[in-house]
Amino acid sequence: MGRSPCCEKAHTNKGAWTKEEDQRLIDYIRAHGEGCWRSLPKSAGLLRCGKSCRLRWINYLHPDLKRGNFTEEEDELIIKLHSLLGNKWSLIAGRLPGRTDNEIKNYWNTHIKRKLISRGVDPQTHRPLKEIAGPNANAAASHLDFRNSSPPSFPVAAGITAVNQPNNDVHNFATLQPKTESVEDANCTSSGTTTEEEPPQLQNRRQQQQQQHRQEACEISELNLELSVGLGPFQAESTRLSFGNTAESKLQQVPFQSAMVTQAVCLCCHLGFQSNGLCGNCQNSNGFYRYYRPMDS
DNA sequence: AATGCTGACAACCGCCAGATT
DNA sequence: CAATCTGGCGGTTGTCAGCAT
């Protein structure tokens, strides 16, 4: 098996880009748009790997990029998002208009890490450093933090306080998830059922209506997720604007995970489905509630 | 002035997931 | 269904400027 290299390494330039290369890339993308990165270098007359072109465009040449120092607000937003998402730089970047994942990643490693450490906060877990290094280090370590895991492998019960789970029913989070997913599953999937008595036109019409309702419900669901992240107004705007791409669809899951580590309330309430602190949806078969307490509590 | 150290950031590398063949 | 391609992501490295000695 094995993969063929993404480009002819022998005939590609490496290292810093020259002004001419930048200009070629800009001119080509202006003329043809962002398309097939693999064939772009050849078409644009660049002796570069397609990946390299893509990176150069996204991280440096893209016209929407906001150059310059990060503001205090951006700092705090990055810290907040990192505490929710972990090292998901692309998702974090998606919430910071004009900033790239690479830029944020670099900024995190060079500035924010230090900033958090100076505050006495562990930059990886967002927990107090003394708590991690102290005599209860084992207890702290047992407080698993899976935020750096990819969403599919994310142990859904991470952050659940075992104190309230005498039956250690922490792997049972799927029973909770449907409350959220049911909104999406029931409304966002295309598996509508129709009665056989209906004529085809009526079925089509009904399906269209169902589709429309699903769409509306999805939008409401997205709004809930948006609120659950609790971003500022301009971020909420960018959230709405960018919900079409795949990264955002991933993020639809992530705030859900995020909720698990941010609020000591039941998840349904956290997501806005219930108004009280605890609800029946978050009560497991043993009568215990699934709720989350903040990592730094 | 020369050297070494550190911080900042651009760029590369390897891997993965989804799409395509 | 397997092999392959492609775009994207996160971690890491390389390079350079600024500063201290």
mmCIF file of C-alpha atoms (C1' of nucleotides) in Angstrom:
data_model
loop_
_atom_site.group_PDB
_atom_site.id
_atom_site.type_symbol
_atom_site.label_atom_id
_atom_site.label_comp_id
_atom_site.label_asym_id
_atom_site.label_seq_id
_atom_site.Cartn_x
_atom_site.Cartn_y
_atom_site.Cartn_z
ATOM 1 C CA MET A 1 0.000 0.000 0.000
ATOM 2 C CA GLY A 2 1.381 3.360 0.970
ATOM 3 C CA ARG A 3 0.606 6.755 -0.276
ATOM 4 C CA SER A 4 2.199 8.601 -3.078
ATOM 5 C CA PRO A 5 3.791 11.845 -2.000
ATOM 6 C CA CYS A 6 1.619 14.904 -2.323
ATOM 7 C CA CYS A 7 4.150 16.427 -4.671
ATOM 8 C CA GLU A 8 7.464 15.868 -6.378
ATOM 9 C CA LYS A 9 9.720 16.755 -3.504
ATOM 10 C CA ALA A 10 12.769 16.871 -5.714
ATOM 11 C CA HIS A 11 11.341 19.714 -7.754
ATOM 12 C CA THR A 12 9.815 21.856 -5.049
ATOM 13 C CA ASN A 13 11.155 24.819 -3.186
ATOM 14 C CA LYS A 14 11.147 24.802 0.562
ATOM 15 C CA GLY A 15 11.599 27.378 3.219
ATOM 16 C CA ALA A 16 10.565 30.989 3.225
ATOM 17 C CA TRP A 17 8.412 32.265 0.413
ATOM 18 C CA THR A 18 9.697 34.979 -1.868
ATOM 19 C CA LYS A 19 7.684 38.020 -2.885
ATOM 20 C CA GLU A 20 7.404 36.680 -6.418
ATOM 21 C CA GLU A 21 6.027 33.389 -5.184
ATOM 22 C CA ASP A 22 3.533 35.186 -2.990
ATOM 23 C CA GLN A 23 2.441 37.342 -5.904
ATOM 24 C CA ARG A 24 2.029 34.344 -8.187
ATOM 25 C CA LEU A 25 -0.087 32.608 -5.613
ATOM 26 C CA ILE A 26 -2.209 35.680 -4.957
ATOM 27 C CA ASP A 27 -2.687 36.324 -8.660
ATOM 28 C CA TYR A 28 -3.639 32.756 -9.355
ATOM 29 C CA ILE A 29 -6.169 32.530 -6.528
ATOM 30 C CA ARG A 30 -7.645 35.889 -7.453
ATOM 31 C CA ALA A 31 -8.118 34.640 -10.981
ATOM 32 C CA HIS A 32 -9.241 31.093 -10.283
ATOM 33 C CA GLY A 33 -10.252 30.991 -6.655
ATOM 34 C CA GLU A 34 -9.227 28.427 -4.091
ATOM 35 C CA GLY A 35 -9.501 25.117 -5.805
ATOM 36 C CA CYS A 36 -7.426 22.000 -6.167
ATOM 37 C CA TRP A 37 -4.328 22.640 -4.109
ATOM 38 C CA ARG A 38 -2.552 19.694 -5.625
ATOM 39 C CA SER A 39 -2.672 21.047 -9.127
ATOM 40 C CA LEU A 40 -2.421 24.691 -8.139
ATOM 41 C CA PRO A 41 1.375 24.930 -7.977
ATOM 42 C CA LYS A 42 1.782 23.659 -11.506
ATOM 43 C CA SER A 43 -1.020 25.822 -12.835
ATOM 44 C CA ALA A 44 0.305 28.871 -11.040
ATOM 45 C CA GLY A 45 3.853 28.200 -12.087
ATOM 46 C CA LEU A 46 5.062 27.650 -8.569
ATOM 47 C CA LEU A 47 7.703 25.146 -7.572
ATOM 48 C CA ARG A 48 5.926 24.450 -4.330
ATOM 49 C CA CYS A 49 3.997 21.653 -2.730
ATOM 50 C CA GLY A 50 0.240 22.138 -2.873
ATOM 51 C CA LYS A 51 0.038 21.879 0.857
ATOM 52 C CA SER A 52 2.631 24.552 1.172
ATOM 53 C CA CYS A 53 0.593 26.829 -1.116
ATOM 54 C CA ARG A 54 -2.519 26.220 0.902
ATOM 55 C CA LEU A 55 -0.746 26.975 4.156
ATOM 56 C CA ARG A 56 0.841 30.096 2.772
ATOM 57 C CA TRP A 57 -2.491 31.360 1.523
ATOM 58 C CA ILE A 58 -4.452 30.533 4.651
ATOM 59 C CA ASN A 59 -1.898 31.675 7.170
ATOM 60 C CA TYR A 60 -0.377 34.639 5.470
ATOM 61 C CA LEU A 61 -1.833 35.841 2.211
ATOM 62 C CA HIS A 62 -5.556 35.582 2.742
ATOM 63 C CA PRO A 63 -7.094 39.054 2.460
ATOM 64 C CA ASP A 64 -9.345 38.615 5.475
ATOM 65 C CA LEU A 65 -6.495 38.040 7.862
ATOM 66 C CA LYS A 66 -6.235 40.406 10.771
ATOM 67 C CA ARG A 67 -2.586 41.130 11.319
ATOM 68 C CA GLY A 68 -1.204 42.609 14.478
ATOM 69 C CA ASN A 69 -1.229 41.950 18.176
ATOM 70 C CA PHE A 70 -3.937 40.052 19.936
ATOM 71 C CA THR A 71 -6.212 42.175 22.084
ATOM 72 C CA GLU A 72 -6.958 41.449 25.698
ATOM 73 C CA GLU A 73 -10.444 40.341 24.657
ATOM 74 C CA GLU A 74 -8.983 37.913 22.153
ATOM 75 C CA ASP A 75 -6.609 36.611 24.821
ATOM 76 C CA GLU A 76 -9.430 35.870 27.184
ATOM 77 C CA LEU A 77 -11.539 34.358 24.452
ATOM 78 C CA ILE A 78 -8.735 32.047 23.427
ATOM 79 C CA ILE A 79 -8.231 30.965 27.019
ATOM 80 C CA LYS A 80 -11.917 30.362 27.414
ATOM 81 C CA LEU A 81 -12.207 28.448 24.172
ATOM 82 C CA HIS A 82 -9.124 26.415 24.946
ATOM 83 C CA SER A 83 -10.566 25.462 28.303
ATOM 84 C CA LEU A 84 -13.617 24.228 26.429
ATOM 85 C CA LEU A 85 -12.091 22.741 23.313
ATOM 86 C CA GLY A 86 -8.520 21.875 24.187
ATOM 87 C CA ASN A 87 -5.942 22.049 21.413
ATOM 88 C CA LYS A 88 -8.550 22.271 18.679
ATOM 89 C CA TRP A 89 -6.883 25.267 17.129
ATOM 90 C CA SER A 90 -8.939 25.274 13.988
ATOM 91 C CA LEU A 91 -12.141 25.359 15.999
ATOM 92 C CA ILE A 92 -10.793 28.098 18.184
ATOM 93 C CA ALA A 93 -9.707 30.012 15.103
ATOM 94 C CA GLY A 94 -13.201 29.645 13.751
ATOM 95 C CA ARG A 95 -14.375 31.786 16.642
ATOM 96 C CA LEU A 96 -11.767 34.466 16.117
ATOM 97 C CA PRO A 97 -12.419 36.242 12.833
ATOM 98 C CA GLY A 98 -9.260 37.079 10.978
ATOM 99 C CA ARG A 99 -7.073 34.763 13.025
ATOM 100 C CA THR A 100 -5.671 31.462 11.822
ATOM 101 C CA ASP A 101 -5.209 28.243 13.689
ATOM 102 C CA ASN A 102 -1.469 28.445 13.207
ATOM 103 C CA GLU A 103 -1.360 31.968 14.540
ATOM 104 C CA ILE A 104 -3.413 31.095 17.585
ATOM 105 C CA LYS A 105 -1.395 27.974 18.207
ATOM 106 C CA ASN A 106 1.828 29.951 18.110
ATOM 107 C CA TYR A 107 0.378 32.672 20.265
ATOM 108 C CA TRP A 108 -0.803 30.129 22.761
ATOM 109 C CA ASN A 109 2.579 28.477 22.992
ATOM 110 C CA THR A 110 4.517 31.707 23.280
ATOM 111 C CA HIS A 111 2.248 34.012 25.260
ATOM 112 C CA ILE A 112 -0.815 32.541 26.814
ATOM 113 C CA LYS A 113 0.859 29.506 28.307
ATOM 114 C CA ARG A 114 3.141 31.778 30.235
ATOM 115 C CA LYS A 115 0.311 34.063 31.144
ATOM 116 C CA LEU A 116 -1.674 31.207 32.629
ATOM 117 C CA ILE A 117 1.296 29.819 34.484
ATOM 118 C CA SER A 118 1.922 33.244 35.989
ATOM 119 C CA ARG A 119 -1.681 33.180 37.137
ATOM 120 C CA GLY A 120 -1.028 29.818 38.748
ATOM 121 C CA VAL A 121 -3.160 27.973 36.244
ATOM 122 C CA ASP A 122 -2.068 24.885 34.370
ATOM 123 C CA PRO A 123 -2.382 25.814 30.676
ATOM 124 C CA GLN A 124 -3.311 22.301 29.645
ATOM 125 C CA THR A 125 -5.950 21.481 32.201
ATOM 126 C CA HIS A 126 -6.924 25.010 33.260
ATOM 127 C CA ARG A 127 -6.784 23.846 36.816
ATOM 128 C CA PRO A 128 -4.817 25.525 39.599
ATOM 129 C CA LEU A 129 -1.199 24.450 39.459
ATOM 130 C CA LYS A 130 -0.944 23.927 43.210
ATOM 131 C CA GLU A 131 -3.815 21.513 43.054
ATOM 132 C CA ILE A 132 -2.018 19.422 40.467
ATOM 133 C CA ALA A 133 1.358 19.530 42.154
ATOM 134 C CA GLY A 134 0.005 19.319 45.694
ATOM 135 C CA PRO A 135 -0.521 16.375 48.015
ATOM 136 C CA ASN A 136 -3.791 15.546 46.318
ATOM 137 C CA ALA A 137 -2.104 15.213 42.972
ATOM 138 C CA ASN A 138 -3.506 11.738 42.577
ATOM 139 C CA ALA A 139 -6.990 12.958 43.180
ATOM 140 C CA ALA A 140 -6.463 15.701 40.660
ATOM 141 C CA ALA A 141 -5.065 13.248 38.167
ATOM 142 C CA SER A 142 -8.025 10.999 38.647
ATOM 143 C CA HIS A 143 -10.146 13.902 37.570
ATOM 144 C CA LEU A 144 -9.676 12.930 33.999
ATOM 145 C CA ASP A 145 -9.394 15.640 31.430
ATOM 146 C CA PHE A 146 -10.008 14.422 27.923
ATOM 147 C CA ARG A 147 -10.304 17.760 26.292
ATOM 148 C CA ASN A 148 -7.411 17.023 24.032
ATOM 149 C CA SER A 149 -9.026 13.924 22.730
ATOM 150 C CA SER A 150 -10.709 14.081 19.411
ATOM 151 C CA PRO A 151 -14.474 14.374 19.636
ATOM 152 C CA PRO A 152 -15.373 10.832 18.554
ATOM 153 C CA SER A 153 -13.122 9.268 21.143
ATOM 154 C CA PHE A 154 -14.022 11.773 23.794
ATOM 155 C CA PRO A 155 -15.031 9.877 26.889
ATOM 156 C CA VAL A 156 -18.391 11.426 27.162
ATOM 157 C CA ALA A 157 -18.406 11.336 30.905
ATOM 158 C CA ALA A 158 -15.213 13.293 31.362
ATOM 159 C CA GLY A 159 -15.668 15.846 34.068
ATOM 160 C CA ILE A 160 -18.533 14.062 35.734
ATOM 161 C CA THR A 161 -18.079 14.081 39.440
ATOM 162 C CA ALA A 162 -17.730 10.493 40.506
ATOM 163 C CA VAL A 163 -18.933 11.465 43.978
ATOM 164 C CA ASN A 164 -22.418 11.553 42.626
ATOM 165 C CA GLN A 165 -22.011 8.369 40.653
ATOM 166 C CA PRO A 166 -21.899 5.599 43.238
ATOM 167 C CA ASN A 167 -22.674 3.104 40.558
ATOM 168 C CA ASN A 168 -19.877 4.504 38.486
ATOM 169 C CA ASP A 169 -22.384 5.015 35.773
ATOM 170 C CA VAL A 170 -20.150 7.441 34.023
ATOM 171 C CA HIS A 171 -19.972 5.577 30.743
ATOM 172 C CA ASN A 172 -23.635 5.876 30.364
ATOM 173 C CA PHE A 173 -23.632 9.348 29.010
ATOM 174 C CA ALA A 174 -25.308 8.245 25.827
ATOM 175 C CA THR A 175 -28.510 8.185 27.773
ATOM 176 C CA LEU A 176 -28.147 11.848 28.279
ATOM 177 C CA GLN A 177 -27.013 12.777 24.842
ATOM 178 C CA PRO A 178 -30.245 11.937 23.078
ATOM 179 C CA LYS A 179 -31.893 14.850 24.819
ATOM 180 C CA THR A 180 -29.677 17.072 22.796
ATOM 181 C CA GLU A 181 -29.264 14.863 19.823
ATOM 182 C CA SER A 182 -32.869 14.025 19.714
ATOM 183 C CA VAL A 183 -33.446 17.559 18.628
ATOM 184 C CA GLU A 184 -30.940 17.130 15.886
ATOM 185 C CA ASP A 185 -31.552 13.520 15.107
ATOM 186 C CA ALA A 186 -35.248 13.853 14.965
ATOM 187 C CA ASN A 187 -35.092 17.041 13.056
ATOM 188 C CA CYS A 188 -31.877 17.035 11.120
ATOM 189 C CA THR A 189 -31.875 13.621 9.579
ATOM 190 C CA SER A 190 -33.768 12.807 6.463
ATOM 191 C CA SER A 191 -35.376 9.625 7.646
ATOM 192 C CA GLY A 192 -38.940 10.772 7.516
ATOM 193 C CA THR A 193 -41.708 8.228 7.473
ATOM 194 C CA THR A 194 -44.778 8.533 5.364
ATOM 195 C CA THR A 195 -48.045 6.740 5.474
ATOM 196 C CA GLU A 196 -48.758 4.502 2.518
ATOM 197 C CA GLU A 197 -52.288 5.807 2.084
ATOM 198 C CA GLU A 198 -51.048 9.182 0.995
ATOM 199 C CA PRO A 199 -50.670 9.932 -2.680
ATOM 200 C CA PRO A 200 -47.112 10.680 -3.832
ATOM 201 C CA GLN A 201 -47.748 14.411 -4.182
ATOM 202 C CA LEU A 202 -49.012 14.592 -0.621
ATOM 203 C CA GLN A 203 -46.071 12.576 0.584
ATOM 204 C CA ASN A 204 -43.699 14.903 -1.176
ATOM 205 C CA ARG A 205 -45.403 17.905 0.304
ATOM 206 C CA ARG A 206 -45.341 16.369 3.745
ATOM 207 C CA GLN A 207 -41.691 15.528 3.352
ATOM 208 C CA GLN A 208 -40.964 19.069 2.319
ATOM 209 C CA GLN A 209 -42.772 20.380 5.348
ATOM 210 C CA GLN A 210 -40.928 17.977 7.587
ATOM 211 C CA GLN A 211 -37.677 19.006 6.004
ATOM 212 C CA GLN A 212 -38.518 22.619 6.658
ATOM 213 C CA HIS A 213 -39.380 21.910 10.267
ATOM 214 C CA ARG A 214 -36.153 20.010 10.670
ATOM 215 C CA GLN A 215 -34.283 22.934 9.247
ATOM 216 C CA GLU A 216 -35.935 25.316 11.649
ATOM 217 C CA ALA A 217 -35.301 23.023 14.578
ATOM 218 C CA CYS A 218 -31.688 22.732 13.547
ATOM 219 C CA GLU A 219 -31.389 26.476 13.575
ATOM 220 C CA ILE A 220 -32.901 26.646 17.035
ATOM 221 C CA SER A 221 -30.586 23.911 18.154
ATOM 222 C CA GLU A 222 -27.644 25.813 16.789
ATOM 223 C CA LEU A 223 -28.751 28.859 18.671
ATOM 224 C CA ASN A 224 -28.849 26.896 21.866
ATOM 225 C CA LEU A 225 -25.367 25.645 21.241
ATOM 226 C CA GLU A 226 -24.294 29.124 20.466
ATOM 227 C CA LEU A 227 -25.617 30.308 23.792
ATOM 228 C CA SER A 228 -24.034 27.425 25.559
ATOM 229 C CA VAL A 229 -20.636 28.564 24.456
ATOM 230 C CA GLY A 230 -21.441 31.954 25.827
ATOM 231 C CA LEU A 231 -19.369 34.011 23.474
ATOM 232 C CA GLY A 232 -19.566 37.698 22.957
ATOM 233 C CA PRO A 233 -21.920 39.194 20.421
ATOM 234 C CA PHE A 234 -19.401 39.520 17.628
ATOM 235 C CA GLN A 235 -18.393 35.929 18.066
ATOM 236 C CA ALA A 236 -21.971 34.837 18.002
ATOM 237 C CA GLU A 237 -22.273 36.608 14.708
ATOM 238 C CA SER A 238 -19.313 34.776 13.275
ATOM 239 C CA THR A 239 -20.778 31.567 14.595
ATOM 240 C CA ARG A 240 -23.926 32.073 12.640
ATOM 241 C CA LEU A 241 -22.115 33.086 9.545
ATOM 242 C CA SER A 242 -19.801 30.156 9.497
ATOM 243 C CA PHE A 243 -22.030 27.281 10.404
ATOM 244 C CA GLY A 244 -21.918 25.777 6.979
ATOM 245 C CA ASN A 245 -18.508 24.191 6.915
ATOM 246 C CA THR A 246 -17.347 20.937 8.345
ATOM 247 C CA ALA A 247 -15.326 22.423 11.155
ATOM 248 C CA GLU A 248 -18.467 24.061 12.381
ATOM 249 C CA SER A 249 -20.399 20.881 12.184
ATOM 250 C CA LYS A 250 -17.781 19.388 14.425
ATOM 251 C CA LEU A 251 -18.184 22.305 16.743
ATOM 252 C CA GLN A 252 -21.827 21.550 17.041
ATOM 253 C CA GLN A 253 -20.672 18.571 19.021
ATOM 254 C CA VAL A 254 -17.936 20.338 20.880
ATOM 255 C CA PRO A 255 -19.966 22.886 22.809
ATOM 256 C CA PHE A 256 -21.922 19.932 24.003
ATOM 257 C CA GLN A 257 -18.752 18.410 25.320
ATOM 258 C CA SER A 258 -17.745 21.793 26.512
ATOM 259 C CA ALA A 259 -20.812 22.017 28.602
ATOM 260 C CA MET A 260 -19.630 18.999 30.458
ATOM 261 C CA VAL A 261 -16.687 20.815 31.913
ATOM 262 C CA THR A 262 -18.021 24.248 32.522
ATOM 263 C CA GLN A 263 -21.153 24.284 34.572
ATOM 264 C CA ALA A 264 -22.249 22.527 37.702
ATOM 265 C CA VAL A 265 -25.769 22.262 36.417
ATOM 266 C CA CYS A 266 -27.500 19.532 34.530
ATOM 267 C CA LEU A 267 -26.680 19.479 30.893
ATOM 268 C CA CYS A 268 -30.177 20.062 29.636
ATOM 269 C CA CYS A 269 -30.341 23.204 31.707
ATOM 270 C CA HIS A 270 -26.933 24.195 30.561
ATOM 271 C CA LEU A 271 -28.022 23.857 26.977
ATOM 272 C CA GLY A 272 -31.175 25.746 27.612
ATOM 273 C CA PHE A 273 -33.619 22.881 27.337
ATOM 274 C CA GLN A 274 -34.641 23.175 30.958
ATOM 275 C CA SER A 275 -34.775 26.112 33.259
ATOM 276 C CA ASN A 276 -34.065 24.463 36.578
ATOM 277 C CA GLY A 277 -30.754 23.280 37.891
ATOM 278 C CA LEU A 278 -31.574 19.608 37.567
ATOM 279 C CA CYS A 279 -34.120 17.874 35.442
ATOM 280 C CA GLY A 280 -35.479 14.439 34.770
ATOM 281 C CA ASN A 281 -33.582 14.073 31.549
ATOM 282 C CA CYS A 282 -30.325 14.092 33.395
ATOM 283 C CA GLN A 283 -31.427 11.624 36.000
ATOM 284 C CA ASN A 284 -30.109 8.154 35.381
ATOM 285 C CA SER A 285 -31.762 4.879 36.113
ATOM 286 C CA ASN A 286 -30.327 4.871 39.613
ATOM 287 C CA GLY A 287 -31.925 8.159 40.418
ATOM 288 C CA PHE A 288 -28.667 10.030 40.377
ATOM 289 C CA TYR A 289 -28.224 13.151 38.356
ATOM 290 C CA ARG A 290 -25.599 13.632 35.763
ATOM 291 C CA TYR A 291 -24.218 17.053 36.113
ATOM 292 C CA TYR A 292 -20.954 18.732 35.643
ATOM 293 C CA ARG A 293 -18.848 20.812 37.794
ATOM 294 C CA PRO A 294 -16.201 23.149 36.425
ATOM 295 C CA MET A 295 -12.736 21.740 36.129
ATOM 296 C CA ASP A 296 -11.397 24.424 38.415
ATOM 297 C CA SER A 297 -13.967 24.018 41.138
ATOM 298 C "C1'" DA B 1 32.266 43.400 18.607
ATOM 299 C "C1'" DA B 2 31.406 38.557 19.266
ATOM 300 C "C1'" DT B 3 28.836 35.038 21.195
ATOM 301 C "C1'" DG B 4 25.042 32.758 23.244
ATOM 302 C "C1'" DC B 5 20.267 32.760 24.647
ATOM 303 C "C1'" DT B 6 15.445 33.434 24.101
ATOM 304 C "C1'" DG B 7 11.135 34.562 21.984
ATOM 305 C "C1'" DA B 8 8.308 34.831 17.993
ATOM 306 C "C1'" DC B 9 6.490 32.988 14.092
ATOM 307 C "C1'" DA B 10 6.596 30.911 9.458
ATOM 308 C "C1'" DA B 11 6.855 26.608 7.506
ATOM 309 C "C1'" DC B 12 7.210 21.629 7.420
ATOM 310 C "C1'" DC B 13 5.891 16.879 8.601
ATOM 311 C "C1'" DG B 14 3.107 13.079 9.532
ATOM 312 C "C1'" DC B 15 -1.279 11.551 10.353
ATOM 313 C "C1'" DC B 16 -6.247 11.243 9.740
ATOM 314 C "C1'" DA B 17 -10.948 11.408 7.773
ATOM 315 C "C1'" DG B 18 -13.757 11.781 4.006
ATOM 316 C "C1'" DA B 19 -14.181 11.541 -0.925
ATOM 317 C "C1'" DT B 20 -13.219 9.313 -5.057
ATOM 318 C "C1'" DT B 21 -11.886 5.634 -8.109
ATOM 319 C "C1'" DC C 1 -15.045 -3.114 -0.680
ATOM 320 C "C1'" DA C 2 -10.366 -1.870 -0.944
ATOM 321 C "C1'" DA C 3 -7.051 1.269 -2.636
ATOM 322 C "C1'" DT C 4 -5.932 5.774 -3.464
ATOM 323 C "C1'" DC C 5 -6.309 10.777 -3.381
ATOM 324 C "C1'" DT C 6 -6.981 15.111 -1.215
ATOM 325 C "C1'" DG C 7 -7.665 18.580 2.134
ATOM 326 C "C1'" DG C 8 -7.154 19.613 6.700
ATOM 327 C "C1'" DC C 9 -5.263 19.423 11.359
ATOM 328 C "C1'" DG C 10 -2.012 19.502 15.238
ATOM 329 C "C1'" DG C 11 2.698 18.973 16.667
ATOM 330 C "C1'" DT C 12 7.233 20.157 15.795
ATOM 331 C "C1'" DT C 13 11.172 22.368 13.734
ATOM 332 C "C1'" DG C 14 13.895 26.044 11.530
ATOM 333 C "C1'" DT C 15 15.056 30.641 11.187
ATOM 334 C "C1'" DC C 16 15.659 35.197 12.453
ATOM 335 C "C1'" DA C 17 15.586 39.306 15.344
ATOM 336 C "C1'" DG C 18 16.388 41.274 19.715
ATOM 337 C "C1'" DC C 19 18.638 41.165 23.972
ATOM 338 C "C1'" DA C 20 22.085 40.000 27.562
ATOM 339 C "C1'" DT C 21 26.634 38.854 28.723
#
